[in-house]
Amino acid sequence: ISLGLMSREGQDLILAGAILSITLNPLVFAGIEKLQKLVFARWPRLEHSYGMARHDHLCRELSVIGAQREERNRQHHLEIEQLTETFPLFAAVDENAQEELLLLFRPRSASPGDRVIRTGDRGDSMYFISSGAVEVKLEDDEVPLGAGSFFGEMALLTGARRTADVVAVDFCQLLVLERRDFNLFMSRHPQLRAAVSSMAQERREMNVMRQRRDQSLDAG
Ligand code: CMP
């Protein structure tokens, strides 16, 4: 119509249809209401069965919605259960915090050979291994990490650069916690921060010991 492609008759027809519909619609609706009242007054049993049918329909819809909600809750509990089963570390925080973690984690997959972390890079996230395995490539050594382990915590805790390459050696499902979320979450859950820090400290000491051992082997 706005492009002027329609003939005059066509435009008139559309206009007439619109006017007719605007005029008739309220009348039809008012009429139907009256008709319904008349019918129900004449045959009251009809009103009962009409109301009951609607009531039954609503009840059925409600029970479907209820079942869907229950299923969602069940799935959610399963996710939380799986989280604490795979990462016993998270059993140290309450269920609200575990739920928050589920929201903060970004899923990421890696294939064998993928370098997830590169030595010397800035640390922007920490990784939790849901399934699969990676290897931490130390100077003369490799440390395997499997499902339930985490890595990438050192750079986040110290603000220093990445201390080693981490390479996937299997198909991995990882949960990624970004630096900002890590800082926020750990500041609110100091017991978790302490657990992660103590693991980082153990690893650092282990690396120093390995380095010393390698140096003494070289010297010998
Ligand atoms: P980050 O330095 O951020 O990046 C490399 C990661 O490798 C490091 O954090 C640790 O998570 C991990 N890593 C370093 N040394 C070891 C080790 N001895 N055992 C297990 N993981 C380690």
PDB file of C-alpha atoms and ligand atoms in Angstrom:
ATOM      1  CA  ILE A   1       0.000   0.000   0.000  1.00  0.00           C
ATOM      2  CA  SER A   2       2.731   2.460   1.013  1.00  0.00           C
ATOM      3  CA  LEU A   3       4.621   1.805  -2.258  1.00  0.00           C
ATOM      4  CA  GLY A   4       1.480   2.553  -4.254  1.00  0.00           C
ATOM      5  CA  LEU A   5       1.626  -0.823  -6.011  1.00  0.00           C
ATOM      6  CA  MET A   6      -1.935  -1.814  -5.134  1.00  0.00           C
ATOM      7  CA  SER A   7      -4.867  -0.815  -7.291  1.00  0.00           C
ATOM      8  CA  ARG A   8      -7.491   1.573  -5.969  1.00  0.00           C
ATOM      9  CA  GLU A   9     -10.060  -1.289  -5.728  1.00  0.00           C
ATOM     10  CA  GLY A  10      -7.626  -3.410  -3.722  1.00  0.00           C
ATOM     11  CA  GLN A  11      -6.999  -0.585  -1.264  1.00  0.00           C
ATOM     12  CA  ASP A  12     -10.773   0.000  -0.885  1.00  0.00           C
ATOM     13  CA  LEU A  13     -11.313  -3.719  -0.253  1.00  0.00           C
ATOM     14  CA  ILE A  14      -8.658  -3.811   2.495  1.00  0.00           C
ATOM     15  CA  LEU A  15     -10.072  -0.667   4.080  1.00  0.00           C
ATOM     16  CA  ALA A  16     -13.611  -2.082   3.999  1.00  0.00           C
ATOM     17  CA  GLY A  17     -12.391  -5.352   5.573  1.00  0.00           C
ATOM     18  CA  ALA A  18     -10.608  -3.445   8.345  1.00  0.00           C
ATOM     19  CA  ILE A  19     -13.671  -1.282   9.124  1.00  0.00           C
ATOM     20  CA  LEU A  20     -15.927  -4.357   9.142  1.00  0.00           C
ATOM     21  CA  SER A  21     -13.627  -6.215  11.502  1.00  0.00           C
ATOM     22  CA  ILE A  22     -13.270  -3.226  13.856  1.00  0.00           C
ATOM     23  CA  THR A  23     -17.059  -2.850  14.000  1.00  0.00           C
ATOM     24  CA  LEU A  24     -17.991  -6.518  14.252  1.00  0.00           C
ATOM     25  CA  ASN A  25     -15.356  -7.815  16.674  1.00  0.00           C
ATOM     26  CA  PRO A  26     -16.722  -6.160  19.857  1.00  0.00           C
ATOM     27  CA  LEU A  27     -20.274  -7.141  18.839  1.00  0.00           C
ATOM     28  CA  VAL A  28     -19.269 -10.763  18.286  1.00  0.00           C
ATOM     29  CA  PHE A  29     -17.447 -10.939  21.611  1.00  0.00           C
ATOM     30  CA  ALA A  30     -20.357  -9.307  23.477  1.00  0.00           C
ATOM     31  CA  GLY A  31     -22.767 -11.618  21.663  1.00  0.00           C
ATOM     32  CA  ILE A  32     -20.797 -14.744  22.517  1.00  0.00           C
ATOM     33  CA  GLU A  33     -20.788 -13.827  26.208  1.00  0.00           C
ATOM     34  CA  LYS A  34     -24.552 -13.310  26.153  1.00  0.00           C
ATOM     35  CA  LEU A  35     -25.063 -16.507  24.186  1.00  0.00           C
ATOM     36  CA  GLN A  36     -22.915 -18.420  26.670  1.00  0.00           C
ATOM     37  CA  LYS A  37     -24.986 -17.077  29.586  1.00  0.00           C
ATOM     38  CA  LEU A  38     -28.228 -18.010  27.815  1.00  0.00           C
ATOM     39  CA  VAL A  39     -27.029 -21.514  27.037  1.00  0.00           C
ATOM     40  CA  PHE A  40     -25.761 -22.085  30.583  1.00  0.00           C
ATOM     41  CA  ALA A  41     -29.035 -20.721  32.035  1.00  0.00           C
ATOM     42  CA  ARG A  42     -31.012 -23.120  29.859  1.00  0.00           C
ATOM     43  CA  TRP A  43     -28.712 -26.168  30.386  1.00  0.00           C
ATOM     44  CA  PRO A  44     -26.887 -25.632  33.739  1.00  0.00           C
ATOM     45  CA  ARG A  45     -25.198 -29.062  33.508  1.00  0.00           C
ATOM     46  CA  LEU A  46     -23.341 -27.800  30.457  1.00  0.00           C
ATOM     47  CA  GLU A  47     -21.790 -24.972  32.489  1.00  0.00           C
ATOM     48  CA  HIS A  48     -20.621 -27.473  35.063  1.00  0.00           C
ATOM     49  CA  SER A  49     -18.976 -29.768  32.518  1.00  0.00           C
ATOM     50  CA  TYR A  50     -17.529 -26.743  30.631  1.00  0.00           C
ATOM     51  CA  GLY A  51     -16.016 -25.404  33.867  1.00  0.00           C
ATOM     52  CA  MET A  52     -14.833 -28.854  34.899  1.00  0.00           C
ATOM     53  CA  ALA A  53     -13.191 -29.431  31.530  1.00  0.00           C
ATOM     54  CA  ARG A  54     -11.290 -26.146  31.858  1.00  0.00           C
ATOM     55  CA  HIS A  55     -10.426 -26.945  35.444  1.00  0.00           C
ATOM     56  CA  ASP A  56      -9.124 -30.409  34.469  1.00  0.00           C
ATOM     57  CA  HIS A  57      -7.128 -28.888  31.643  1.00  0.00           C
ATOM     58  CA  LEU A  58      -5.535 -26.317  33.977  1.00  0.00           C
ATOM     59  CA  CYS A  59      -4.765 -29.025  36.545  1.00  0.00           C
ATOM     60  CA  ARG A  60      -3.076 -31.129  33.871  1.00  0.00           C
ATOM     61  CA  GLU A  61      -1.011 -28.119  32.741  1.00  0.00           C
ATOM     62  CA  LEU A  62      -0.060 -27.372  36.353  1.00  0.00           C
ATOM     63  CA  SER A  63       1.056 -30.931  37.001  1.00  0.00           C
ATOM     64  CA  VAL A  64       3.183 -30.905  33.812  1.00  0.00           C
ATOM     65  CA  ILE A  65       4.822 -27.626  34.954  1.00  0.00           C
ATOM     66  CA  GLY A  66       5.371 -29.109  38.425  1.00  0.00           C
ATOM     67  CA  ALA A  67       6.972 -32.252  36.959  1.00  0.00           C
ATOM     68  CA  GLN A  68       9.253 -30.128  34.756  1.00  0.00           C
ATOM     69  CA  ARG A  69      10.311 -28.058  37.770  1.00  0.00           C
ATOM     70  CA  GLU A  70      11.021 -31.203  39.780  1.00  0.00           C
ATOM     71  CA  GLU A  71      13.096 -32.623  36.935  1.00  0.00           C
ATOM     72  CA  ARG A  72      15.094 -29.356  36.717  1.00  0.00           C
ATOM     73  CA  ASN A  73      15.704 -29.468  40.484  1.00  0.00           C
ATOM     74  CA  ARG A  74      16.779 -33.115  40.250  1.00  0.00           C
ATOM     75  CA  GLN A  75      19.215 -32.318  37.421  1.00  0.00           C
ATOM     76  CA  HIS A  76      20.548 -29.384  39.412  1.00  0.00           C
ATOM     77  CA  HIS A  77      21.148 -31.554  42.493  1.00  0.00           C
ATOM     78  CA  LEU A  78      22.830 -34.149  40.312  1.00  0.00           C
ATOM     79  CA  GLU A  79      25.154 -31.450  38.910  1.00  0.00           C
ATOM     80  CA  ILE A  80      26.062 -30.330  42.419  1.00  0.00           C
ATOM     81  CA  GLU A  81      26.581 -33.932  43.540  1.00  0.00           C
ATOM     82  CA  GLN A  82      28.813 -34.592  40.532  1.00  0.00           C
ATOM     83  CA  LEU A  83      30.765 -31.400  41.232  1.00  0.00           C
ATOM     84  CA  THR A  84      31.617 -32.378  44.803  1.00  0.00           C
ATOM     85  CA  GLU A  85      32.237 -36.007  43.831  1.00  0.00           C
ATOM     86  CA  THR A  86      34.727 -35.005  41.145  1.00  0.00           C
ATOM     87  CA  PHE A  87      36.241 -32.132  43.132  1.00  0.00           C
ATOM     88  CA  PRO A  88      36.110 -32.992  46.872  1.00  0.00           C
ATOM     89  CA  LEU A  89      37.742 -29.590  47.382  1.00  0.00           C
ATOM     90  CA  PHE A  90      34.352 -27.941  46.837  1.00  0.00           C
ATOM     91  CA  ALA A  91      32.755 -29.903  49.682  1.00  0.00           C
ATOM     92  CA  ALA A  92      34.400 -27.274  51.910  1.00  0.00           C
ATOM     93  CA  VAL A  93      31.880 -24.623  50.789  1.00  0.00           C
ATOM     94  CA  ASP A  94      28.115 -24.616  51.285  1.00  0.00           C
ATOM     95  CA  GLU A  95      25.532 -25.483  48.639  1.00  0.00           C
ATOM     96  CA  ASN A  96      24.905 -21.829  47.713  1.00  0.00           C
ATOM     97  CA  ALA A  97      28.579 -21.381  46.926  1.00  0.00           C
ATOM     98  CA  GLN A  98      28.604 -24.626  44.934  1.00  0.00           C
ATOM     99  CA  GLU A  99      25.642 -23.355  42.916  1.00  0.00           C
ATOM    100  CA  GLU A 100      27.464 -20.085  42.339  1.00  0.00           C
ATOM    101  CA  LEU A 101      30.493 -21.989  41.076  1.00  0.00           C
ATOM    102  CA  LEU A 102      28.339 -23.894  38.595  1.00  0.00           C
ATOM    103  CA  LEU A 103      27.239 -20.535  37.211  1.00  0.00           C
ATOM    104  CA  LEU A 104      30.767 -19.097  37.116  1.00  0.00           C
ATOM    105  CA  PHE A 105      32.421 -22.043  35.345  1.00  0.00           C
ATOM    106  CA  ARG A 106      32.828 -21.808  31.577  1.00  0.00           C
ATOM    107  CA  PRO A 107      33.025 -25.245  29.957  1.00  0.00           C
ATOM    108  CA  ARG A 108      35.925 -25.841  27.594  1.00  0.00           C
ATOM    109  CA  SER A 109      37.118 -28.932  25.782  1.00  0.00           C
ATOM    110  CA  ALA A 110      40.639 -29.821  24.704  1.00  0.00           C
ATOM    111  CA  SER A 111      41.988 -32.520  22.381  1.00  0.00           C
ATOM    112  CA  PRO A 112      45.213 -34.491  22.799  1.00  0.00           C
ATOM    113  CA  GLY A 113      48.143 -32.185  21.954  1.00  0.00           C
ATOM    114  CA  ASP A 114      46.294 -28.922  22.694  1.00  0.00           C
ATOM    115  CA  ARG A 115      48.431 -26.558  24.766  1.00  0.00           C
ATOM    116  CA  VAL A 116      46.017 -25.145  27.327  1.00  0.00           C
ATOM    117  CA  ILE A 117      48.643 -23.043  29.156  1.00  0.00           C
ATOM    118  CA  ARG A 118      51.893 -21.643  27.796  1.00  0.00           C
ATOM    119  CA  THR A 119      54.908 -20.840  30.011  1.00  0.00           C
ATOM    120  CA  GLY A 120      55.431 -17.104  30.446  1.00  0.00           C
ATOM    121  CA  ASP A 121      51.875 -16.062  29.510  1.00  0.00           C
ATOM    122  CA  ARG A 122      49.838 -13.881  31.802  1.00  0.00           C
ATOM    123  CA  GLY A 123      47.455 -15.969  33.896  1.00  0.00           C
ATOM    124  CA  ASP A 124      43.866 -15.143  33.074  1.00  0.00           C
ATOM    125  CA  SER A 125      42.108 -18.270  34.348  1.00  0.00           C
ATOM    126  CA  MET A 126      42.270 -21.426  36.373  1.00  0.00           C
ATOM    127  CA  TYR A 127      41.184 -24.843  35.069  1.00  0.00           C
ATOM    128  CA  PHE A 128      39.422 -27.801  36.688  1.00  0.00           C
ATOM    129  CA  ILE A 129      39.580 -31.173  34.894  1.00  0.00           C
ATOM    130  CA  SER A 130      36.111 -32.795  34.746  1.00  0.00           C
ATOM    131  CA  SER A 131      37.345 -35.620  32.535  1.00  0.00           C
ATOM    132  CA  GLY A 132      40.437 -36.498  30.534  1.00  0.00           C
ATOM    133  CA  ALA A 133      44.065 -35.826  31.385  1.00  0.00           C
ATOM    134  CA  VAL A 134      46.774 -33.202  30.886  1.00  0.00           C
ATOM    135  CA  GLU A 135      50.527 -33.068  31.441  1.00  0.00           C
ATOM    136  CA  VAL A 136      52.369 -30.262  33.149  1.00  0.00           C
ATOM    137  CA  LYS A 137      55.644 -29.873  31.240  1.00  0.00           C
ATOM    138  CA  LEU A 138      58.383 -29.025  33.683  1.00  0.00           C
ATOM    139  CA  GLU A 139      61.935 -28.463  32.480  1.00  0.00           C
ATOM    140  CA  ASP A 140      63.022 -32.111  32.522  1.00  0.00           C
ATOM    141  CA  ASP A 141      59.889 -33.742  33.725  1.00  0.00           C
ATOM    142  CA  GLU A 142      56.195 -34.170  33.138  1.00  0.00           C
ATOM    143  CA  VAL A 143      53.508 -34.274  35.797  1.00  0.00           C
ATOM    144  CA  PRO A 144      50.255 -35.989  34.778  1.00  0.00           C
ATOM    145  CA  LEU A 145      46.987 -34.531  36.088  1.00  0.00           C
ATOM    146  CA  GLY A 146      43.631 -36.288  35.695  1.00  0.00           C
ATOM    147  CA  ALA A 147      39.939 -35.762  36.423  1.00  0.00           C
ATOM    148  CA  GLY A 148      39.407 -33.973  39.730  1.00  0.00           C
ATOM    149  CA  SER A 149      42.687 -32.041  39.526  1.00  0.00           C
ATOM    150  CA  PHE A 150      43.138 -28.364  38.825  1.00  0.00           C
ATOM    151  CA  PHE A 151      45.890 -26.274  37.275  1.00  0.00           C
ATOM    152  CA  GLY A 152      46.667 -22.665  36.436  1.00  0.00           C
ATOM    153  CA  GLU A 153      46.190 -21.541  40.024  1.00  0.00           C
ATOM    154  CA  MET A 154      49.788 -20.338  40.567  1.00  0.00           C
ATOM    155  CA  ALA A 155      49.726 -17.343  38.226  1.00  0.00           C
ATOM    156  CA  LEU A 156      46.325 -16.281  39.605  1.00  0.00           C
ATOM    157  CA  LEU A 157      47.505 -16.467  43.208  1.00  0.00           C
ATOM    158  CA  THR A 158      50.821 -14.683  42.701  1.00  0.00           C
ATOM    159  CA  GLY A 159      50.114 -12.418  39.725  1.00  0.00           C
ATOM    160  CA  ALA A 160      53.319 -13.822  38.177  1.00  0.00           C
ATOM    161  CA  ARG A 161      53.591 -15.390  34.701  1.00  0.00           C
ATOM    162  CA  ARG A 162      52.692 -19.019  33.930  1.00  0.00           C
ATOM    163  CA  THR A 163      55.320 -21.353  35.357  1.00  0.00           C
ATOM    164  CA  ALA A 164      54.896 -24.272  32.924  1.00  0.00           C
ATOM    165  CA  ASP A 165      53.219 -25.473  29.747  1.00  0.00           C
ATOM    166  CA  VAL A 166      50.106 -27.559  30.297  1.00  0.00           C
ATOM    167  CA  VAL A 167      49.195 -29.859  27.394  1.00  0.00           C
ATOM    168  CA  ALA A 168      46.140 -32.106  26.976  1.00  0.00           C
ATOM    169  CA  VAL A 169      47.082 -35.773  26.563  1.00  0.00           C
ATOM    170  CA  ASP A 170      43.499 -37.006  26.226  1.00  0.00           C
ATOM    171  CA  PHE A 171      40.139 -35.534  25.226  1.00  0.00           C
ATOM    172  CA  CYS A 172      39.363 -33.231  28.133  1.00  0.00           C
ATOM    173  CA  GLN A 173      36.315 -31.517  29.539  1.00  0.00           C
ATOM    174  CA  LEU A 174      37.543 -28.547  31.539  1.00  0.00           C
ATOM    175  CA  LEU A 175      35.776 -26.047  33.759  1.00  0.00           C
ATOM    176  CA  VAL A 176      37.342 -22.625  33.462  1.00  0.00           C
ATOM    177  CA  LEU A 177      37.230 -20.036  36.235  1.00  0.00           C
ATOM    178  CA  GLU A 178      38.275 -16.626  34.992  1.00  0.00           C
ATOM    179  CA  ARG A 179      40.654 -14.411  36.983  1.00  0.00           C
ATOM    180  CA  ARG A 180      37.982 -11.899  38.016  1.00  0.00           C
ATOM    181  CA  ASP A 181      35.602 -14.645  39.208  1.00  0.00           C
ATOM    182  CA  PHE A 182      38.493 -16.485  40.886  1.00  0.00           C
ATOM    183  CA  ASN A 183      39.461 -13.372  42.875  1.00  0.00           C
ATOM    184  CA  LEU A 184      35.882 -12.594  43.845  1.00  0.00           C
ATOM    185  CA  PHE A 185      34.976 -16.147  44.807  1.00  0.00           C
ATOM    186  CA  MET A 186      38.184 -16.855  46.705  1.00  0.00           C
ATOM    187  CA  SER A 187      37.932 -13.606  48.668  1.00  0.00           C
ATOM    188  CA  ARG A 188      34.496 -14.724  49.873  1.00  0.00           C
ATOM    189  CA  HIS A 189      35.625 -18.288  50.624  1.00  0.00           C
ATOM    190  CA  PRO A 190      39.021 -18.011  52.324  1.00  0.00           C
ATOM    191  CA  GLN A 191      39.034 -21.710  53.294  1.00  0.00           C
ATOM    192  CA  LEU A 192      38.969 -22.624  49.598  1.00  0.00           C
ATOM    193  CA  ARG A 193      41.663 -20.069  48.804  1.00  0.00           C
ATOM    194  CA  ALA A 194      43.790 -21.607  51.581  1.00  0.00           C
ATOM    195  CA  ALA A 195      43.327 -25.126  50.120  1.00  0.00           C
ATOM    196  CA  VAL A 196      44.283 -23.963  46.602  1.00  0.00           C
ATOM    197  CA  SER A 197      47.244 -21.965  47.964  1.00  0.00           C
ATOM    198  CA  SER A 198      48.548 -24.919  49.929  1.00  0.00           C
ATOM    199  CA  MET A 199      48.400 -27.116  46.789  1.00  0.00           C
ATOM    200  CA  ALA A 200      50.261 -24.399  44.847  1.00  0.00           C
ATOM    201  CA  GLN A 201      52.884 -24.263  47.599  1.00  0.00           C
ATOM    202  CA  GLU A 202      53.315 -28.070  47.524  1.00  0.00           C
ATOM    203  CA  ARG A 203      53.776 -27.940  43.773  1.00  0.00           C
ATOM    204  CA  ARG A 204      56.311 -25.127  44.005  1.00  0.00           C
ATOM    205  CA  GLU A 205      58.333 -27.082  46.586  1.00  0.00           C
ATOM    206  CA  MET A 206      58.106 -30.201  44.456  1.00  0.00           C
ATOM    207  CA  ASN A 207      59.421 -28.264  41.450  1.00  0.00           C
ATOM    208  CA  VAL A 208      62.322 -26.843  43.455  1.00  0.00           C
ATOM    209  CA  MET A 209      63.204 -30.326  44.683  1.00  0.00           C
ATOM    210  CA  ARG A 210      63.049 -31.741  41.156  1.00  0.00           C
ATOM    211  CA  GLN A 211      65.236 -28.926  39.901  1.00  0.00           C
ATOM    212  CA  ARG A 212      67.807 -29.578  42.656  1.00  0.00           C
ATOM    213  CA  ARG A 213      67.738 -33.313  41.948  1.00  0.00           C
ATOM    214  CA  ASP A 214      68.255 -32.689  38.223  1.00  0.00           C
ATOM    215  CA  GLN A 215      71.093 -30.256  38.912  1.00  0.00           C
ATOM    216  CA  SER A 216      72.849 -32.714  41.236  1.00  0.00           C
ATOM    217  CA  LEU A 217      72.377 -35.514  38.645  1.00  0.00           C
ATOM    218  CA  ASP A 218      73.894 -33.229  35.978  1.00  0.00           C
ATOM    219  CA  ALA A 219      76.788 -32.330  38.288  1.00  0.00           C
ATOM    220  CA  GLY A 220      77.341 -36.006  39.110  1.00  0.00           C
TER     221      GLY A 220
HETATM  222  P1  CMP B   1      50.478 -21.662  36.498  1.00  0.00           P
HETATM  223  O1  CMP B   1      51.897 -21.307  36.829  1.00  0.00           O
HETATM  224  O2  CMP B   1      49.470 -20.592  36.517  1.00  0.00           O
HETATM  225  O3  CMP B   1      50.476 -22.357  35.068  1.00  0.00           O
HETATM  226  C1  CMP B   1      51.131 -23.614  34.943  1.00  0.00           C
HETATM  227  C2  CMP B   1      50.521 -24.563  35.931  1.00  0.00           C
HETATM  228  O4  CMP B   1      51.068 -25.841  36.005  1.00  0.00           O
HETATM  229  C3  CMP B   1      50.710 -24.025  37.338  1.00  0.00           C
HETATM  230  O5  CMP B   1      50.001 -22.819  37.475  1.00  0.00           O
HETATM  231  C4  CMP B   1      50.235 -25.195  38.137  1.00  0.00           C
HETATM  232  O6  CMP B   1      48.838 -25.242  38.185  1.00  0.00           O
HETATM  233  C5  CMP B   1      50.717 -26.348  37.284  1.00  0.00           C
HETATM  234  N1  CMP B   1      51.921 -26.940  37.904  1.00  0.00           N
HETATM  235  C6  CMP B   1      53.148 -26.411  38.030  1.00  0.00           C
HETATM  236  N2  CMP B   1      53.963 -27.267  38.686  1.00  0.00           N
HETATM  237  C7  CMP B   1      53.227 -28.368  38.966  1.00  0.00           C
HETATM  238  C8  CMP B   1      53.497 -29.617  39.631  1.00  0.00           C
HETATM  239  N3  CMP B   1      54.679 -29.937  40.135  1.00  0.00           N
HETATM  240  N4  CMP B   1      52.468 -30.496  39.741  1.00  0.00           N
HETATM  241  C9  CMP B   1      51.271 -30.228  39.235  1.00  0.00           C
HETATM  242  N5  CMP B   1      50.970 -29.069  38.608  1.00  0.00           N
HETATM  243  C10 CMP B   1      51.929 -28.147  38.487  1.00  0.00           C
END
